[in-house]
Amino acid sequence: MIIAPSLLAADYGNFAKDTLRAGRSGAEWLHLDIMDGHFVPNISFGPHVVKTIRPLTKMFFDVHLMCSKPEILLEPFAKAGADQIIVHVELTDRVTPLLWKIRSLGIKVGLCLNPPTSISHVQPYLDKIDHLLVMTVNPGFGGQEFIYETLPKIQQAAEWRLENKLSFTIGVDGGVNFKTVGDCARAGANAFVSGTALFGQRNMKAAVKKLRLLAEDNDPGLADLKM
Ligand code: DX5
Ligand code: ZN
């Protein structure tokens, strides 16, 4: 199980402090929500912030590009220290070249889909990616309510992963907290992006541990072992 605090929910006045806090929390990934004010109605931060925090932690940098023209951002974020770059399947016929370009940069390849987008849209790419990110809120802002109607999409992706003997991780992003993480894990997710529920806690280490335990307690794979 992978826990990925989202820097979007961090203290914008002190990214360094909150990056160190996340690094000490036991979380494996740091989720970096990049917003361009066009693909989503919000603007967050760019490659320079990633470059600045890179030396502060060994965490895996999981860069989520909610951007209409990710082509011009792939190299800057790879150079800044991204370990994985996620692009949106809503970019339609540009997706295949984007995935190839990310792969060519020597980093992990991620694909994301928004709540209204059918899971069938990602099926053609599942053998080309390392990570599938299922949005469980409409992208653009942290602190939103979890959209339960997205759960069947996670289940379908997990079934296709099993049927085709693929090994991509399945992430969830948005409204993932102590109340919703169990449903996500039961559906087949194994990477949990969480902003408000983690950065909002005084003891982030305890919050990461609790989120991880709740996910593991609901992992269908582990459930068989407990029989
Ligand atoms: C939406 C963002 C959020 C963020 C996590 O575009 O991607 O999902 O990462 O938000 P919360 O605060 O809901 O965990
Ligand atoms: Zn995200």
Coordinates of N, CA and C and ligand atoms in Angstrom, one line a residue, residues 6 8-9 31 33 35 64 66 135 137-144 173-176 193-197, ligand 1:
S6 N -0.6 14.9 -0.6 CA -0.7 15.9 -1.7 C -0.2 17.2 -1.2
L8 N -0.6 19.9 -2.4 CA -1.7 20.9 -2.6 C -2.3 21.4 -1.3
A9 N -2.3 20.5 -0.3 CA -2.9 20.8 1.0 C -1.9 21.3 2.0
H31 N 2.8 13.6 -3.5 CA 1.9 13.8 -4.7 C 1.9 15.3 -5.0
D33 N 0.4 18.2 -7.2 CA -0.7 18.5 -8.1 C -0.4 19.8 -8.9
M35 N -1.4 22.5 -11.6 CA -2.6 23.0 -12.3 C -2.3 24.2 -13.1
H64 N 1.4 15.1 -10.9 CA 0.1 14.9 -11.5 C -0.2 16.2 -12.3
M66 N -2.4 18.4 -14.3 CA -3.7 18.7 -14.6 C -3.6 20.0 -15.5
M135 N -9.5 9.7 -10.4 CA -9.9 10.9 -9.7 C -11.2 10.5 -9.0
V137 N -12.6 13.0 -7.1 CA -13.3 14.3 -7.0 C -13.0 14.9 -8.4
N138 N -13.8 15.9 -8.7 CA -13.5 16.7 -10.0 C -12.2 17.5 -9.7
P139 N -11.2 17.4 -10.6 CA -9.9 18.0 -10.3 C -10.0 19.5 -10.2
G140 N -9.0 20.1 -9.4 CA -8.9 21.5 -9.3 C -8.7 22.0 -7.9
F141 N -9.3 21.3 -6.9 CA -9.2 21.9 -5.6 C -9.1 20.7 -4.6
G142 N -8.4 20.9 -3.5 CA -8.4 20.0 -2.4 C -9.6 20.2 -1.5
G143 N -9.8 19.2 -0.6 CA -10.8 19.4 0.4 C -12.3 19.2 -0.1
Q144 N -12.4 18.5 -1.2 CA -13.8 18.3 -1.8 C -14.3 16.9 -1.2
D173 N -7.5 9.7 -5.9 CA -7.1 11.1 -5.6 C -8.3 12.0 -5.4
G174 N -8.5 12.4 -4.1 CA -9.6 13.4 -3.9 C -10.6 12.9 -2.9
G175 N -10.6 13.6 -1.7 CA -11.5 13.2 -0.6 C -11.2 11.8 0.0
V176 N -9.9 11.4 -0.2 CA -9.5 10.2 0.5 C -9.1 10.5 1.9
V193 N -3.7 9.0 -2.6 CA -3.4 10.4 -2.5 C -4.3 11.0 -1.5
S194 N -3.7 11.8 -0.5 CA -4.5 12.4 0.5 C -3.9 13.7 0.9
G195 N -4.7 14.8 0.8 CA -4.1 16.1 1.1 C -4.6 16.6 2.5
T196 N -5.8 17.0 2.5 CA -6.5 17.6 3.7 C -6.3 16.6 4.9
A197 N -6.6 15.4 4.7 CA -6.7 14.4 5.8 C -5.3 14.2 6.4
Ligands
DX5_1 C1 -7.8 17.7 -7.0 C2 -6.5 17.4 -6.2 C3 -6.9 16.9 -4.8 C4 -5.8 16.7 -3.9 C5 -6.2 15.9 -2.6 O1 -7.4 18.2 -8.2 O2 -5.7 16.5 -6.9 O3 -7.6 15.6 -5.0 O4 -4.8 16.0 -4.5 O5 -7.2 16.6 -2.1 P1 -7.8 16.2 -0.7 O6 -7.6 17.4 0.2 O7 -9.3 16.0 -1.0 O8 -7.2 15.0 -0.2

